[in-house]
């Protein structure tokens, strides 16, 4: 699964928390590991599901029947399986060898999301077939079977259906043992309108007309797999295909959008061939589709269903009317992510959600690694470090968690899809690959996939495989970073030049944003692979204990973590930092990025004064690497926001950014240039948006000119910059402008463009217009999956307004967010706030709406606000002085 790619929202609400999942005592059974936590008694194991589903799209319901071949592994009077929001009409059990059906008595437990089928006598161990006839709901958000409405090629209203099951929503589609280690094969049959296309994990085996305007499609049997990977979609689709070796790859999209899918199709074929080699085990299914859905989720952007990836259109289709260069790059990255899951997650699956990071960390790492391999000019190495910074933002708080964590409820499984599982997972894997060396690492991955294919595994299985491939000592490092939370802090002591080498003592502690003193007094301990250069070849040592001596060849500027694969922060002496700042222009962009990130973060959290970070930031030349300049501009803007309430300091920052980076934008030009470097095409919108925010007259004049032209000619603004220029307009909009934008949003039929325009309506700085956007979000106008994104958009500039609004319309807002995204919606709305007055509001919300075990996202939001607001006074006075001295 992949996080929402664009800036999205989600809404918060009362979460019905399912019963806690407990580790069951060991029972005898064949393939399922009894030590894995489960909600279900381990008395039976499913092997095969034969499932027929008939959707009634107009009524938003469906009928189903399923025959489950299973093994009773412990004598029992009842079978317990998962079911949510299903009505089961009948249940019958037959011995596999034949014999009379035993009728079952059905009882449903909505809270536990289970169905218990009771039988008149004890079932002996052995093979049976359980037959269930049932019905269920089609949802309007992305959980279970869900509908997305859009205008088709002819401009008519059209409804397509899709499924989304991770983490625990297959149980909304079929009664099933819906936990990842109950792997089984699936025969899916669907009855859909004869003029629609149906897509499943496997190619269709048979298709026949059954009258009444319907056809019946039976898909080929899947390999054995986890229930959360099952997929079905039907709609007014087109499909384009290509060969990748002996497999077919395809993109499925709403009919008429075929040309927008070519970029994704080409990438898919390229990546599949590459992965067949990397993993050493060829893609095991006959075909791989990527299915585009028109809409959004607050929980995810794409999902790795085996053989039939699902991706929202905005993250898959390259639409010349609206897709930016960074959007186009993310199409490639998201495909690389979901396709990595076809092996890592689908072929080999974590035994339980405790190890979710193994899926997500690996796919996130592979995403940037593969992008760097095919598109070295896109700066994916810097994206990898940006991910690390995102992870560290959360990992520096007291309410963080370890990468491998305990998950005991469905809601906790949903919450595990966070930046620790994804981005810290990615960073740790990146560090371990660097430690092992890429060839040994890949040999270990091949070994791991071969040993566990079609089965489940745990984190420790991966370490064993890589260590067996030759990475001595890897398990110790990996264990320290995955089983305990937090970030090592390496404090560099005074260095000396001795016989042409730099000799230095490293002191290891723990970096914390909100409990610095406690972390300093009793830090966690890690074995950290630390690398350093001093002008010569890099040297590496694994730290042991609080101090480590390092002898680094050369006596040049001492740089730790060259290449930025290490997951730690580095605090230099003031003198070392000054030397590094002096040499910053000569460093590799990835190290410039890492050094600035470390330095600014250490200043903002009080590990060093603000001037140390600002000097480093200021040392980056405006004509340097586009990716790093983008970061520098964003960091200045972050400081601008931190200085809210100090207009003089804000004005000084705005003037500095315009003065320093305006000329760079002048060189790039306001419009895309044919054949320009991809990183320039990504830097341009950052500069336009930031300078527009600081009311640079040249940018505002160009925005007004383009907007006026666009009102009569939709092609007046280049598609790749449309949301950027309209973002400048929306931010400064008056009521007339806002109304014009809304009219255009209303009349736009392309889902991706339409969604962007509605989200822009939430961007206004003007509070009355922001309020209008919130009201509009609750109407039917934007569409069921767009509204939540509008609220998030408002929250960027008006967090308190958006939160108050959501709290006073909680029930309505909840309907606009997928169930699995609800608990994080409020965290996201609070994301731009540093107002301590929000803390009790968030606390009350959590107490009233979330089970105690499910409040982590809210606690993280509170911890962040508390730790950042505690630094505000110091940041203001120190930054103000620096700005005065450097004006
Ligand atoms: Zn994923």
PDB file of C-alpha atoms and ligand atoms in Angstrom, residues 1-3 166 302-304 334 337-338 341 344 356 359-364 367 417 422, ligand 1:
ATOM      1  CA  UNK A   1       0.000   0.000   0.000  1.00  0.00           C
ATOM      2  CA  UNK A   2       1.149   3.494  -0.659  1.00  0.00           C
ATOM      3  CA  UNK A   3       0.290   6.610   1.321  1.00  0.00           C
ATOM      4  CA  UNK A 166      -5.870  -4.162   3.471  1.00  0.00           C
ATOM      5  CA  UNK A 302      -2.382   2.633  -4.236  1.00  0.00           C
ATOM      6  CA  UNK A 303      -2.665  -1.018  -3.198  1.00  0.00           C
ATOM      7  CA  UNK A 304      -0.626  -4.038  -4.225  1.00  0.00           C
ATOM      8  CA  UNK A 334       4.304   4.388  -6.862  1.00  0.00           C
ATOM      9  CA  UNK A 337       6.534   0.479  -4.781  1.00  0.00           C
ATOM     10  CA  UNK A 338       3.425  -1.608  -5.523  1.00  0.00           C
ATOM     11  CA  UNK A 341       5.087  -5.791  -3.047  1.00  0.00           C
ATOM     12  CA  UNK A 344       7.666  -8.612  -0.862  1.00  0.00           C
ATOM     13  CA  UNK A 356       3.958  -4.703   8.551  1.00  0.00           C
ATOM     14  CA  UNK A 359       6.247  -5.032   3.586  1.00  0.00           C
ATOM     15  CA  UNK A 360       6.192  -1.265   3.617  1.00  0.00           C
ATOM     16  CA  UNK A 361       9.772  -0.423   4.529  1.00  0.00           C
ATOM     17  CA  UNK A 362      11.035  -2.736   1.838  1.00  0.00           C
ATOM     18  CA  UNK A 363       8.657  -1.463  -0.868  1.00  0.00           C
ATOM     19  CA  UNK A 364       9.480   2.160   0.030  1.00  0.00           C
ATOM     20  CA  UNK A 367      10.718   2.511  -4.831  1.00  0.00           C
ATOM     21  CA  UNK A 417       0.591   2.352   8.179  1.00  0.00           C
ATOM     22  CA  UNK A 422       7.314   3.194   5.708  1.00  0.00           C
TER      23      UNK A 422
HETATM   24 ZN1  LIG B   1       3.161  -0.407   0.308  1.00  0.00          ZN
END
